[in-house]
Structure formats: structure tokens, C-alpha cells
Amino acid sequence: MIKYLLSFSLFFIGISVSVKAQDRWDPSRANAWYTEQGWLMGCNYTPSNAVNQLEMWQADTFDSALIDHELGLAEKIGMNSIRVFLHDLLFEQDPEGFQQRMDIFLSIARKHNVKVLFVFFDSCWNPFPHTGKQPEPTPFVHNSQWVQSPGASALNDTVSYGRLKKYVQAVVKRFGKDERVLGWDIWNEPDNMGNDFYRKNDLPDKIEKVNTLLPLVFAWAREEKPLQPLTSGIWAGNWSSEDSLNATQKIQVSNSDVISFHNYDPAPEFEKRIKWLDRYNRPVLCTEYMSRGNGNTFQSSLPLAKQYHVAAMNWGFVSGKTQTIYPWDSWTVKYTKEPEVWFHDIFRKDGTPYSEDEIKLIRQINDLQRPANAFSITWSEPVLINNMPKFKDAGKVKDAVDFYREQGTYGSQYARMVVLADGNWLAGYTISRNNGYSKTPRGGLELQISSSTDKGKHWKNISIISDPGHDLDNTQMIQLKDGSMLLACRTVRWQESYVLPVYKSNDKGKTWKRLSIIDSTSGKPGALGNPDKGIYEPHLYLLDDGRVAVMYANEKHVTATPSYSQIISEKISDDNGKTWNKELWIAYEPGHPLSRPGMPVWTKMKNGKFIVVYEVCGPEKCGIRYKISDDGKRWPVGLGETVPGQNGGPYILSLTNGNLLVTSNAGNLSVSDDYGKSWSLLARPWNKSLWGALYQTGNKQVSALNSPFRPEGGNNVQIKQGTIKP
């Protein structure tokens, strides 16, 4: 009877007890999202004037000026993300005011280049929360007034589920497409029974009730179709196999788009848990760590997190009313003064750091240790090159491959540019005006060329290149010595036909005619999948001897012996792109068949040598590598050297002063003044980057292209101008 009544109650709040993770992101989408973020490093943030999450957000105690000051400290040490707790009672008390304060908070965070991971629910500490004035902290006690959400009474009453659902869905509906939001942490440590002080008064069957509600909360959030991932961090026990997970952890992992965890142990245990979670082939976020008294320090954990490209958010930031400078045992051991070794937190309330050595390490690991008079670039406001209107989606297309049977994307993206000999600028990019290709001659993705005659201030569309029944993408252009232009791209029918054509223009991009094919592969529908056997991302370069060379990503050798999931290939043309010589292998690693070097971009350096940058996905998780060649034709073996702080979709520019600039989907901008031996981070041109590109357009001017996401969906193409100093 009890089971029947529970099912009946849940039916009337709009969801059954048995919730499947049917809308969970697949690993490819999760990893693509993570590639766009770059390495995430930040903290769990509560303002120093707040004793808990209620005092942080309530109207009487919400302090935007203090938040602005404290997030400014985060920006100065290179943090780019923070984890922040919400509470269901805040929404019940003042739904509109609460969300307005969330919006203010997000605006402050964006000002300081910090993205926010919001936490909806929390099983830790006091099970009896209340709104209104919050109690003062118990002196010298760790996090003495933190409260659970939902409280015990709400968790114990299924009637309250309707209120909780309204809270979750209203917040996700309002902020689920907001690029200031990093993601949604559904429930903090859901199976945490708390310390002895609170456990004796908590629900005896708390975990069972949490396990009933937890999958529902995931489903409620997903119904609002957020563009950010959902997660819930596992925090205790043995995670070495699926069988070793407890019931709560299985719910967390099976519903999370990205995997998150907490760990407060020394380096060997921290590293072991990262390796355990690697089996999911999803991004891994450590959303709590750093307890100095336990041997988990910035020095022990941060280098490992960066090495494995695991997001790292320590607990605590500015010491304040949460009193987390005191250890966990302060609940049972009497403390009478500030501990010599702080347990958590980084700064004192006056902004001075607890440890200068820690700040130096954090800044170094975020590549911020640069002298004040060092090379720098300041960036202008963006100029729109192209913004495709939203097309009317046709829904499922009967004769399309599975890739295009669902709702299509639209907009413009993957922009590349060339500065012509006459001073005009041309930009080429992909445009999407339908659901992708089908058997009809309408075609799918196309390439559009735009021209600027005033150094990027205004743009005019001058031509479109189509390949009916195929998708065009990955455009890149060069101008030959005779003034004509070559454009390389890829044209595909997924898992059926992959071609890298070259188009030629004799009228500065107004008209184009196919000239040649760099490489191609084809088969019956589906024959080139499982494993994929495509070719992508050609990048042309004019060698010193006048010959044209191209590099591209190549999956064709996945079925060869030895097998390579993807390599970077190079071909050279002796006749200005009409024909192409034999394939050269540029980046691959013997014995590493799953490594996937791709998206190559190469250029000549001031010292006369050539350099190529590329991502290496697979086990390397899309980190950026580079190689150097004396002549652009003979390259060292292996996967190359690392460009720290970069991830996915790289681009390199060699400046006339000899400096190298590298950007990527991480959004960061790296500079090297010693031809790649060392790298430092500069001010980033974009808060978020997708397939960006860099060009020197003046003695002291750099232009940066980007394809940022649009709130209405899809992407557009923008350009920023950067001024080089000194």
C-alpha cells in the first residue's frame, strides 16, 4: 500500500519513480563541451560575510560589492570557475528576487572571467534549515551553521516534491542557456549522513529517500533542456569498478553528463581516483579538494589535476563566517585560536593570502607569472562578420543518415581569414541553413566568403560554395604569388564519402571553381564508420620554394597495420595545387593506436624553421602539441611537445617580432618568445572560444576570429582586433 501511494504521488507531480537517463549526453558531446572550456581551475565559493548558503543569497545579506571584491581576487590568481550552493527555501521565500540576485552574481562572475557551477541540493550538516536571520557561527568550529537542502521535513514528504521540482525547473529554465553558467551540480554528497552532532536527529532512512528523489531531480533539470552539463559528485568509498559503487553512486554516475568527485587525500590516493574514473570516457571534475591537515594541498593535487586535465575546485576561498580554516575535528576537539595550519581557504578577509607560496604556485600553474612590462595584447569589442538567421527546422528527414534525423543546428562557424596583397581582407566560414545534407540536391552545409575593405570594421558577403548532397566545412585560404587564391576544405557524407577538394578563384573570392582533390575515401552508406575512416581539416601553406603544401587529419589508416585511430598527413603540390604528391606522415605515435592527433595548423617562424600545432585527442584528451621542422617537409616522430593551458582546436601565429601566439578552444592565448621552448598566458580575447584563428594584420595589430555560441542556438562569426604592447 505504501509503495502504491508513493507511485501515485509521484505520478501527479509529472514523473514516474523509474527515471532513465535517456537524455543524458553521450560521451562525445560531453567531451566536446569540455574541450571548449579548457582546463577549469577554481574554488567552492561562499562570501566571507555568509555563514551558509541562505545568508549568502537572502536579500538582506546579499552583498554584491563584497562578491565583486572577492571574485576579483579569484581573477588575479587565474581562477576561471567557482562552485556555488543554492537552496530550495530561497526560491520558496522569494522566487523572483532570488533569481534576480543570481543574475547579478553571474554578471559579477563574468566581469572577472569566472564561470559558475551551481549546486541545487546538499545532504551535509543541519537537516532543519529556515529562512530569515541565520545564527551566528559557533566560535572556532568548522562550517558550524551550514544547512541541508532539502531539509529533513521536505525530504520525508513526497508532497514537497512538487515544490522542489518547481524550484529546479524555474532556475534551469531561466539560466539553462546562459553562457555564464558552467553547469549544474544536482546534489552535493547525497549519501553523506553528516557528523555525529546532526546524524542523531536526521532521518534514519535518509539515504533511501535521497535515492528516490535524486534521479527525479536529474530528470526535472533535463526537461528544461539546458545547454550546460549535469553532474553529482561521488565522494567516498571504492570506485574501482561498477560493482564496488553503492546505490547512490550508481545513480550519480549513470545520470551525470560529466563525472565529478571529491577527494581530500594525499597525492597517491588523489591520482588513483582520477584513474578509476577515466573508464567512463567523460570529462572528470574534482569539485572539492584541498585539506592541508590531511596532506591534500595545492602542491600535491593541482599539478596532478592539470596533468590529467581534471577540473580542480578547492573548498574555501576567503576566510569568514563559515570558519573552514578550522579542521573537521573542531566539532569534537576544542579550539581557542586560529590554527597554525589552515584546513581550507586561501585569503584572509583583507585580501592577503594565507600562503604566498600557494599563491605563487596557483599563478604559475595558471601561467600568470609575467612581469608588468612584458609583451601583451589588449582587445577591442567584437565585430560581427556573419549571423545566419534561424531556419525553420524540418524535423526528422526520412532520407538522411542518422546523424541528421534529429533537429538540426544552424548559424555560422569555423572561420578562417586571409589578408590579400591589395590590403583587403577575406573571411571564409561554414554556414548552416537546413538540417544538413540528404538525397535531395538541396545540399547541406555550405561555405560563405565575406570581404572587408576597411580592415575588418565592416563585412560584405561575396560568394557561396556548395556541394549538393554533401556538407562543406573546415575552410582555409591562401593567396598565390600570381594573385590567384586557393581554398581547401572538406566535403562529406558521414561514414560514406570524405573528400578534401581545392577550389581556385581568379577574382579575389567572388567566384570559385574546383581545381583538384587532395585526398578522398568513399564506400557504401555506413561503410566508413565503426571505426570512422574520414579525412578532415586541411591547412594550406606556401613553402619557400613556391610549392603549395597541406596538412590534414587522417583516419584512413585505422584499419591498416599498424593501426592508427588518426594521424596528421602532409602532401605537397608542384603545380600550384593542380596535383598532389604522395602522403607524408607528420604526427603519430608508434604503440599508441588510440591517440588522435588532428586539426593541424602550421606556419614558418622568424628563425626560418616551421612549426605545426595540433590537438591530440583520445587518451591525451585533446591537449595541444607542436613539432618543429627545418624545411616543412621532414618532421620528428612522435606526438610532439605540449603547449600548456591549451585544449582542442588550436591555431598558431608567428609574429614579425619572432613571438609565437597559440590559441585554442580553451579560450586562452599563449605566447612564446623562444620558439616554443616556454609558454606564458596572455589576456584572452574571448571568454569562450570555438575554432578560433589568429592573424597579424598590422605591425602592432592582431586579429582574432571566433565562432561563439548564440542564445537562440547555433553560432555566429566574430572578429576582434588586438593591439600589441610594448
XYZ file of C-alpha atoms in Angstrom:
726
model
C 0.000 0.000 0.000
C 2.822 2.416 0.881
C 4.586 1.643 -2.407
C 1.335 2.301 -4.310
C 0.778 5.652 -2.591
C 4.347 6.751 -3.340
C 3.966 5.911 -7.028
C 0.597 7.674 -7.083
C 2.086 10.843 -5.562
C 4.998 10.891 -7.979
C 2.647 10.370 -10.909
C 0.836 13.566 -10.052
C 3.997 15.661 -9.986
C 4.624 14.607 -13.547
C 7.251 11.879 -13.428
C 7.443 8.209 -12.517
C 9.723 6.669 -9.898
C 11.721 4.822 -12.543
C 13.612 7.555 -14.354
C 16.009 6.589 -17.123
C 18.954 8.728 -18.125
C 17.646 8.703 -21.682
C 18.541 12.329 -22.340
C 21.989 12.079 -20.802
C 24.729 13.496 -23.010
C 26.705 10.890 -24.869
C 30.481 10.915 -24.224
C 31.263 12.692 -27.496
C 29.009 15.632 -26.611
C 30.382 15.777 -23.072
C 33.971 15.749 -24.286
C 33.243 18.351 -26.961
C 31.784 20.613 -24.261
C 34.850 20.090 -22.074
C 37.206 20.847 -24.936
C 35.534 24.254 -25.296
C 36.083 25.048 -21.609
C 39.810 24.433 -21.412
C 41.294 23.442 -18.070
C 38.979 24.551 -15.267
C 40.523 25.724 -12.011
C 38.635 27.436 -9.211
C 37.095 27.074 -5.778
C 33.921 26.465 -3.805
C 32.798 29.986 -3.026
C 30.783 31.419 -0.153
C 31.230 35.144 0.575
C 33.132 35.808 3.776
C 30.092 37.564 5.300
C 27.824 34.492 4.976
C 27.539 31.657 7.460
C 25.759 29.442 4.934
C 24.087 29.452 1.535
C 20.913 31.096 2.887
C 22.776 34.080 4.303
C 24.692 34.413 1.042
C 21.572 34.793 -1.108
C 18.835 36.398 1.028
C 18.049 39.988 0.105
C 19.081 41.463 3.476
C 22.551 39.920 3.422
C 23.389 39.581 -0.296
C 26.476 41.792 -0.722
C 27.317 42.392 -4.375
C 30.194 44.764 -3.558
C 31.889 42.160 -1.383
C 31.344 39.473 -4.019
C 32.861 41.764 -6.649
C 35.924 42.320 -4.477
C 36.405 38.648 -3.649
C 35.906 37.366 -7.183
C 38.467 39.964 -8.216
C 40.935 38.058 -6.032
C 39.991 34.869 -7.871
C 40.652 36.517 -11.221
C 44.061 37.782 -10.104
C 45.314 34.266 -9.378
C 43.902 32.825 -12.601
C 40.772 31.050 -11.383
C 38.187 30.645 -14.139
C 35.412 28.743 -12.338
C 33.617 28.616 -8.999
C 31.144 26.232 -7.398
C 28.260 27.936 -5.586
C 25.454 26.459 -3.473
C 21.793 27.403 -3.870
C 18.870 26.405 -1.606
C 15.267 25.425 -2.258
C 13.973 27.667 0.565
C 15.420 30.726 -1.165
C 13.179 30.077 -4.144
C 10.160 29.398 -1.933
C 10.776 32.608 0.014
C 11.298 34.993 -2.925
C 11.448 33.275 -6.333
C 11.868 36.370 -8.492
C 14.191 38.228 -6.136
C 16.345 35.148 -5.676
C 16.757 34.702 -9.426
C 17.489 38.405 -9.880
C 20.293 38.069 -7.344
C 21.565 35.020 -9.218
C 21.661 37.161 -12.357
C 23.602 39.886 -10.541
C 26.026 37.279 -9.225
C 26.563 35.858 -12.712
C 27.247 39.323 -14.099
C 29.898 39.887 -11.441
C 31.410 36.482 -12.184
C 31.555 37.231 -15.909
C 33.242 40.564 -15.171
C 36.036 38.562 -13.575
C 36.129 35.840 -16.273
C 34.738 33.213 -13.918
C 32.036 30.675 -14.821
C 29.690 29.263 -12.190
C 28.785 25.673 -11.333
C 25.556 25.902 -9.321
C 24.599 23.268 -6.714
C 20.869 22.637 -6.218
C 20.740 20.296 -3.208
C 23.069 19.239 -0.393
C 22.927 16.439 2.204
C 25.502 17.986 4.539
C 25.074 19.300 8.089
C 21.939 20.797 9.669
C 18.775 18.969 8.493
C 16.480 21.746 9.750
C 17.101 24.864 7.605
C 14.990 28.000 7.893
C 14.897 31.332 6.096
C 15.267 34.669 7.826
C 18.112 35.671 10.098
C 20.717 32.942 10.321
C 22.508 32.008 13.560
C 25.985 33.309 14.227
C 28.827 30.839 13.755
C 29.839 28.732 16.721
C 33.290 30.067 17.629
C 36.232 28.044 16.295
C 34.014 25.352 14.706
C 34.274 24.265 11.067
C 31.221 25.260 8.960
C 29.060 25.344 12.066
C 25.811 26.651 10.533
C 25.730 25.001 7.104
C 22.304 23.608 6.208
C 20.917 20.772 4.142
C 18.704 21.259 1.101
C 16.067 19.979 1.098
C 15.677 19.761 4.855
C 14.535 16.594 6.590
C 10.858 17.547 6.616
C 10.773 18.163 2.851
C 12.807 15.054 2.090
C 10.424 12.979 4.200
C 7.271 14.270 2.484
C 6.643 13.399 -1.172
C 4.085 16.220 -1.362
C 7.041 18.628 -1.208
C 8.422 17.135 -4.425
C 6.175 19.405 -6.452
C 7.681 22.475 -4.784
C 11.212 21.166 -5.318
C 10.501 20.430 -8.967
C 9.193 23.961 -9.494
C 12.392 25.370 -7.960
C 14.757 23.293 -10.091
C 12.909 23.827 -13.336
C 12.404 27.561 -12.876
C 16.116 28.101 -12.273
C 17.213 25.888 -15.168
C 14.637 27.439 -17.481
C 15.963 30.910 -16.684
C 19.688 30.144 -16.770
C 19.962 26.891 -18.713
C 21.121 28.629 -21.886
C 23.227 31.261 -20.130
C 26.890 31.023 -21.141
C 27.883 32.446 -17.739
C 26.791 29.158 -16.161
C 29.320 26.334 -16.310
C 26.968 23.543 -15.273
C 24.511 22.148 -12.737
C 25.635 20.090 -9.745
C 22.390 18.342 -8.912
C 23.148 17.157 -5.367
C 26.205 17.583 -3.170
C 27.290 14.352 -1.453
C 23.761 12.921 -1.468
C 24.668 9.896 0.679
C 26.510 11.915 3.333
C 24.917 11.284 6.740
C 26.848 14.140 8.340
C 28.711 14.152 11.634
C 27.506 12.671 14.903
C 26.138 16.028 16.044
C 23.476 16.060 13.301
C 23.167 12.373 12.426
C 21.253 11.542 15.606
C 18.480 13.985 14.629
C 18.399 13.231 10.905
C 16.087 10.832 9.084
C 17.101 7.233 9.794
C 16.210 6.262 6.218
C 17.644 9.438 4.702
C 19.743 7.705 2.042
C 16.818 5.632 0.793
C 14.724 8.776 0.440
C 17.576 10.593 -1.304
C 17.950 7.689 -3.722
C 14.272 8.042 -4.617
C 14.478 11.794 -5.187
C 17.916 12.085 -6.801
C 17.068 10.606 -10.236
C 13.907 12.701 -10.303
C 15.923 15.896 -9.862
C 18.184 14.928 -12.754
C 15.081 14.361 -14.881
C 13.464 17.636 -13.822
C 16.548 19.581 -14.842
C 16.799 17.743 -18.165
C 13.199 18.521 -19.059
C 14.278 22.172 -19.429
C 16.983 21.162 -21.961
C 19.931 23.098 -20.509
C 22.965 23.648 -22.702
C 25.229 23.020 -19.707
C 26.024 19.557 -18.312
C 24.524 17.944 -15.217
C 26.606 16.186 -12.579
C 26.674 14.983 -8.979
C 29.977 14.205 -7.317
C 30.839 10.883 -5.720
C 32.921 11.366 -2.613
C 33.658 8.255 -0.535
C 34.261 4.535 -0.858
C 35.738 2.325 -3.551
C 35.067 3.398 -7.167
C 37.426 0.961 -8.860
C 34.603 -0.898 -10.637
C 30.872 -0.644 -11.231
C 30.276 -3.437 -8.737
C 32.079 -1.508 -5.997
C 29.805 1.552 -6.287
C 26.976 1.911 -3.794
C 23.386 2.523 -4.877
C 23.649 6.319 -4.624
C 26.888 6.429 -6.587
C 25.395 4.327 -9.364
C 22.547 6.845 -9.673
C 25.022 9.732 -9.703
C 27.344 8.254 -12.311
C 24.631 6.906 -14.609
C 22.853 10.267 -14.732
C 25.845 12.625 -14.905
C 26.855 14.156 -18.228
C 30.300 14.839 -16.793
C 31.789 12.862 -13.910
C 32.644 14.740 -10.725
C 34.232 13.660 -7.468
C 35.558 14.915 -4.127
C 38.844 13.906 -2.538
C 40.781 15.188 0.459
C 43.593 12.613 0.485
C 47.321 12.851 -0.316
C 48.579 12.677 -3.899
C 48.724 8.870 -4.408
C 45.064 8.422 -3.469
C 44.034 11.528 -5.399
C 45.721 10.210 -8.536
C 44.317 6.709 -8.066
C 40.764 8.018 -8.008
C 41.309 10.045 -11.166
C 42.472 6.874 -12.902
C 39.436 4.950 -11.633
C 37.087 7.480 -13.216
C 38.885 7.563 -16.555
C 36.998 4.406 -17.599
C 33.842 6.435 -18.253
C 35.465 8.306 -21.173
C 33.848 11.519 -19.951
C 35.252 14.771 -18.577
C 36.266 14.491 -14.928
C 35.794 17.375 -12.492
C 37.178 17.405 -8.962
C 34.644 19.713 -7.337
C 36.118 19.503 -3.819
C 39.705 19.039 -2.635
C 42.436 20.704 -0.512
C 42.559 19.993 3.209
C 46.042 20.918 4.356
C 45.889 18.936 7.593
C 45.094 15.765 5.655
C 48.059 16.149 3.325
C 45.877 17.231 0.416
C 47.397 20.536 -0.637
C 47.622 22.711 -3.710
C 51.186 21.488 -4.112
C 50.124 17.825 -4.054
C 46.899 17.978 -6.064
C 46.970 20.850 -8.569
C 49.834 19.532 -10.730
C 48.101 16.138 -10.942
C 44.775 17.728 -11.859
C 46.394 19.712 -14.648
C 48.411 16.713 -15.841
C 45.237 14.644 -16.231
C 43.164 17.621 -17.455
C 40.819 17.232 -14.476
C 38.970 20.344 -13.322
C 40.018 21.399 -9.823
C 37.840 23.392 -7.397
C 39.190 23.552 -3.855
C 36.951 24.047 -0.832
C 37.012 27.571 0.531
C 38.289 30.902 -0.665
C 38.170 33.912 1.691
C 38.202 33.077 5.398
C 34.975 34.225 7.003
C 31.866 33.098 8.830
C 31.989 29.514 7.560
C 35.234 29.160 9.561
C 36.601 26.405 7.380
C 40.156 27.329 8.341
C 39.390 25.021 11.298
C 39.514 21.256 10.678
C 36.618 18.817 10.741
C 37.567 17.645 14.227
C 36.728 21.105 15.621
C 33.239 19.669 16.169
C 34.683 17.449 18.901
C 38.083 18.993 19.757
C 38.107 22.428 21.416
C 39.974 25.177 19.556
C 40.576 28.612 21.057
C 42.560 30.408 18.355
C 43.322 30.388 14.658
C 45.119 27.155 13.743
C 48.709 27.450 12.573
C 47.840 25.299 9.561
C 44.598 26.382 7.911
C 42.395 23.472 6.885
C 40.700 25.225 3.915
C 40.568 28.764 2.428
C 43.174 30.846 0.609
C 42.770 34.522 1.561
C 42.136 36.493 4.730
C 39.255 38.981 4.718
C 41.630 41.855 3.981
C 42.750 40.118 0.785
C 46.163 38.983 1.988
C 46.946 35.337 1.242
C 47.353 32.651 3.884
C 50.412 31.416 1.976
C 52.410 33.408 -0.564
C 53.943 30.146 -1.782
C 50.480 28.766 -2.576
C 49.523 31.892 -4.489
C 52.752 31.702 -6.462
C 52.055 28.055 -7.323
C 48.455 28.769 -8.365
C 49.552 31.673 -10.552
C 52.348 29.607 -12.067
C 50.082 26.681 -12.850
C 47.690 29.148 -14.482
C 50.640 30.702 -16.361
C 50.195 34.177 -14.872
C 53.750 34.860 -13.700
C 54.638 37.664 -16.149
C 56.482 40.938 -15.487
C 54.426 44.121 -15.730
C 56.299 45.387 -18.804
C 56.087 42.081 -20.682
C 54.625 41.543 -24.135
C 50.831 41.915 -24.012
C 47.775 42.368 -26.228
C 44.682 44.438 -25.442
C 41.480 43.566 -27.272
C 38.696 45.642 -28.819
C 34.990 44.891 -28.792
C 33.962 42.232 -31.344
C 32.667 42.965 -34.835
C 30.091 40.624 -36.355
C 31.163 39.065 -39.647
C 28.156 36.792 -40.119
C 24.999 35.912 -38.208
C 22.774 33.444 -40.060
C 19.038 33.684 -39.305
C 17.437 30.731 -37.596
C 15.936 28.410 -40.195
C 12.591 26.683 -39.768
C 13.571 23.209 -38.705
C 12.107 20.487 -40.877
C 12.255 17.909 -38.107
C 13.263 14.387 -38.987
C 14.407 13.842 -42.560
C 13.465 10.432 -43.940
C 16.295 10.003 -46.396
C 19.073 11.446 -44.229
C 21.644 9.414 -42.358
C 21.104 9.056 -38.612
C 23.427 11.997 -37.972
C 20.797 14.370 -39.388
C 17.481 12.821 -38.426
C 17.052 14.979 -35.364
C 16.687 18.733 -35.068
C 19.447 20.492 -36.967
C 21.838 23.194 -35.898
C 22.241 26.483 -37.699
C 24.374 29.558 -37.862
C 27.967 30.077 -38.992
C 31.248 28.795 -37.620
C 34.846 27.661 -38.254
C 36.084 30.942 -39.731
C 39.445 31.455 -41.411
C 40.844 34.614 -42.992
C 43.428 35.863 -45.472
C 44.840 39.361 -45.961
C 45.176 39.955 -49.706
C 48.075 41.704 -51.403
C 45.835 44.735 -52.092
C 45.085 45.129 -48.364
C 41.525 43.756 -48.432
C 40.526 41.005 -46.002
C 38.593 37.839 -46.885
C 36.931 35.552 -44.337
C 35.625 32.083 -45.164
C 33.374 30.085 -42.856
C 30.729 27.377 -42.700
C 27.048 28.302 -42.883
C 24.105 26.096 -41.932
C 20.686 26.849 -43.394
C 18.957 23.466 -43.068
C 19.175 20.091 -41.357
C 22.258 19.025 -43.255
C 22.525 17.042 -46.441
C 20.001 14.487 -47.681
C 19.479 12.753 -51.017
C 17.850 15.884 -52.377
C 20.076 18.295 -54.333
C 19.441 20.971 -51.701
C 22.725 20.014 -50.061
C 23.743 20.710 -46.510
C 26.455 22.882 -45.000
C 27.990 25.450 -47.347
C 30.957 27.799 -47.312
C 30.463 31.545 -47.435
C 33.093 34.158 -48.252
C 32.913 37.712 -46.889
C 35.091 40.692 -47.766
C 36.197 43.743 -45.798
C 37.781 46.798 -47.391
C 38.240 48.720 -44.114
C 40.405 46.360 -42.041
C 37.597 44.336 -40.510
C 35.202 47.102 -39.476
C 32.506 46.117 -41.987
C 31.917 42.938 -43.966
C 30.049 42.062 -47.169
C 29.118 38.560 -48.350
C 30.565 37.979 -51.830
C 30.223 34.252 -52.611
C 28.952 30.833 -51.525
C 30.484 27.440 -52.307
C 28.125 24.441 -52.292
C 28.437 20.716 -52.937
C 24.862 19.409 -53.316
C 24.186 16.360 -51.199
C 27.289 16.926 -49.083
C 28.435 19.031 -46.140
C 31.255 21.515 -46.659
C 33.346 22.629 -43.683
C 36.926 23.353 -42.494
C 37.686 26.119 -44.997
C 41.170 27.627 -45.281
C 42.557 30.023 -47.915
C 45.898 31.250 -49.245
C 46.860 33.727 -51.973
C 49.452 32.606 -54.518
C 52.226 34.811 -55.876
C 50.253 35.422 -59.103
C 47.351 36.884 -57.083
C 45.009 33.914 -57.508
C 43.572 32.169 -54.473
C 43.293 28.579 -53.303
C 40.684 27.350 -50.841
C 40.865 23.907 -49.220
C 38.017 22.353 -47.256
C 36.345 19.056 -46.536
C 33.131 17.779 -48.119
C 31.418 14.765 -46.562
C 28.555 12.373 -46.442
C 29.182 10.962 -42.996
C 30.557 7.414 -42.910
C 30.122 7.220 -46.693
C 32.235 9.803 -48.537
C 35.070 12.100 -47.428
C 36.820 14.436 -49.881
C 39.348 17.254 -49.421
C 38.812 19.447 -52.513
C 40.757 22.527 -53.561
C 38.904 25.449 -55.165
C 40.541 28.289 -57.100
C 39.482 31.923 -57.530
C 40.950 34.401 -60.003
C 38.766 37.322 -58.889
C 39.603 37.701 -55.186
C 36.996 35.260 -53.923
C 33.945 36.331 -55.926
C 33.772 33.061 -57.891
C 35.311 29.652 -57.289
C 35.995 26.579 -59.414
C 37.073 23.180 -58.168
C 40.731 22.637 -59.075
C 41.796 19.326 -57.522
C 41.336 16.776 -54.753
C 43.985 16.468 -52.043
C 42.706 13.139 -50.726
C 39.456 11.174 -50.658
C 37.827 7.992 -49.441
C 34.369 6.563 -50.107
C 32.210 3.487 -49.685
C 28.658 2.299 -49.253
C 26.495 4.160 -46.695
C 27.896 3.371 -43.252
C 30.957 1.587 -44.620
C 33.369 4.229 -43.321
C 32.110 4.073 -39.746
C 32.844 1.902 -36.716
C 35.675 2.782 -36.730
C 35.453 6.079 -38.598
C 37.723 6.415 -41.631
C 37.369 10.081 -42.574
C 39.705 12.915 -43.559
C 39.341 16.453 -42.213
C 40.718 19.924 -41.516
C 43.144 20.755 -44.361
C 45.567 23.627 -43.795
C 47.461 25.048 -46.789
C 50.860 26.722 -46.668
C 53.109 28.251 -49.334
C 56.658 26.897 -48.986
C 59.786 28.963 -49.609
C 60.387 27.259 -52.958
C 56.934 28.332 -54.191
C 55.330 24.928 -53.818
C 51.991 24.542 -52.034
C 51.803 22.146 -49.079
C 48.860 20.964 -46.998
C 48.407 19.137 -43.700
C 45.211 17.382 -42.646
C 43.734 14.935 -40.127
C 43.505 11.404 -41.497
C 41.574 8.397 -40.136
C 42.126 6.208 -43.204
C 44.863 4.176 -41.507
C 42.705 2.872 -38.657
C 42.318 -0.462 -40.473
C 45.929 -0.594 -41.666
C 48.836 -2.363 -39.976
C 49.920 -0.806 -37.715
C 46.560 0.727 -36.879
C 46.232 4.430 -36.028
C 42.905 5.947 -34.961
C 44.001 9.212 -36.589
C 47.240 10.758 -37.820
C 48.288 14.049 -39.398
C 49.263 13.754 -43.052
C 51.038 16.160 -45.398
C 51.045 16.434 -49.188
C 52.935 18.811 -51.487
C 51.913 20.175 -54.888
C 54.499 21.119 -57.520
C 51.956 22.906 -59.750
C 50.055 25.372 -57.538
C 47.521 22.846 -56.285
C 46.567 21.063 -59.525
C 48.062 17.719 -58.443
C 49.384 16.367 -55.146
C 52.385 14.181 -54.357
C 52.495 11.163 -52.071
C 51.272 11.340 -48.475
C 53.766 12.031 -45.681
C 53.058 11.107 -42.054
C 53.630 14.065 -39.737
C 52.175 13.237 -36.286
C 51.527 9.765 -34.931
C 52.908 7.639 -32.109
C 54.010 4.032 -32.652
C 52.388 1.882 -29.994
C 49.647 4.444 -29.325
C 46.867 3.471 -31.748
C 44.130 5.303 -29.818
C 45.865 8.697 -29.844
C 44.195 11.083 -32.270
C 46.338 13.997 -33.497
C 44.183 16.341 -35.581
C 43.249 19.909 -36.567
C 46.784 20.864 -37.730
C 47.780 24.491 -38.288
C 51.296 25.351 -39.361
C 53.449 28.330 -40.204
C 57.020 29.494 -40.670
C 58.845 31.108 -37.750
C 61.146 34.123 -37.902
C 64.187 31.853 -37.436
C 63.358 30.107 -40.718
C 62.018 26.901 -39.213
C 58.444 25.616 -39.480
C 56.115 24.808 -36.594
C 52.836 22.869 -36.565
C 50.314 22.787 -33.710
C 47.535 20.238 -33.359
C 45.230 18.646 -30.820
C 45.792 15.085 -29.608
C 42.501 13.547 -28.520
C 41.958 10.030 -27.224
C 43.952 9.273 -24.047
C 45.569 12.714 -24.300
C 42.121 14.390 -24.017
C 42.687 16.938 -26.801
C 45.739 18.602 -25.303
C 47.713 20.791 -27.720
C 51.087 19.616 -29.057
C 53.596 21.058 -31.502
C 56.534 19.995 -33.680
C 59.299 21.944 -35.417
C 60.853 21.229 -38.830
C 63.809 22.777 -40.636
C 62.121 22.685 -44.042
C 58.397 21.968 -43.519
C 58.785 18.519 -45.105
C 60.752 16.436 -42.584
C 59.320 16.326 -39.054
C 60.374 14.487 -35.859
C 58.474 11.306 -34.990
C 56.047 11.027 -32.078
C 53.243 13.197 -30.759
C 55.354 16.295 -30.142
C 55.729 18.747 -27.261
C 52.925 20.250 -25.145
C 51.601 23.808 -25.207
C 50.339 24.158 -21.604
C 46.970 25.732 -20.885
C 45.515 24.916 -24.315
C 42.971 22.303 -25.329
C 41.193 21.423 -28.576
C 41.113 23.201 -31.948
C 44.456 25.081 -31.891
C 45.724 27.903 -34.069
C 49.250 29.332 -34.249
C 50.544 32.696 -35.462
C 54.181 33.698 -35.923
C 54.561 37.441 -35.392
C 57.053 39.585 -37.256
C 58.933 40.186 -33.970
C 59.535 36.433 -33.636
C 56.989 35.736 -30.902
C 54.597 32.820 -31.338
C 50.921 33.041 -30.370
C 48.737 29.976 -29.817
C 45.028 29.880 -29.055
C 42.552 27.004 -28.829
C 39.051 26.070 -27.726
C 40.271 26.643 -24.172
C 39.939 30.352 -24.985
C 43.444 31.034 -23.678
C 46.154 32.892 -25.570
C 49.736 31.654 -25.119
C 52.920 33.447 -26.154
C 56.434 32.111 -26.629
C 59.441 34.349 -27.198
C 61.881 31.434 -27.557
C 60.358 29.476 -30.449
C 58.264 27.140 -28.311
C 60.699 26.291 -25.523
C 58.492 28.056 -22.957
C 54.979 29.499 -22.954
C 53.083 32.101 -20.922
C 49.421 33.067 -20.921
C 48.212 36.493 -22.070
C 44.847 38.198 -21.636
C 42.368 36.050 -23.517
C 40.471 37.658 -26.411
C 37.287 35.651 -25.735
C 35.645 34.287 -22.587
C 34.705 31.221 -24.612
C 36.232 30.126 -27.882
C 35.287 27.701 -30.643
C 37.722 27.003 -33.512
C 39.384 30.387 -33.209
C 42.088 31.749 -35.510
C 44.779 34.456 -35.316
C 46.265 36.770 -37.958
C 48.771 39.621 -37.861
C 47.072 42.496 -39.651
C 49.485 45.309 -38.843
C 52.848 45.994 -37.249
C 51.214 46.158 -33.810
C 47.844 44.612 -34.654
C 46.486 41.079 -34.338
C 43.020 39.907 -35.406
C 41.223 37.046 -33.641
C 38.329 35.119 -35.211
C 35.819 33.136 -33.163
C 32.510 31.287 -33.529
C 30.747 31.995 -30.214
C 27.509 30.318 -29.249
C 24.240 32.274 -29.635
C 21.479 32.194 -27.002
C 18.940 31.264 -29.701
C 21.122 28.335 -30.760
C 23.913 27.789 -33.226
C 26.923 30.071 -33.621
C 27.962 33.234 -35.408
C 31.313 34.512 -36.665
C 33.005 37.454 -34.958
C 36.368 39.223 -35.114
C 38.309 41.226 -32.528
C 41.299 43.497 -33.032
C 44.218 43.292 -30.632
C 46.858 45.940 -30.011
C 50.347 44.655 -29.227
C 52.351 46.271 -26.411
C 55.078 47.340 -25.989
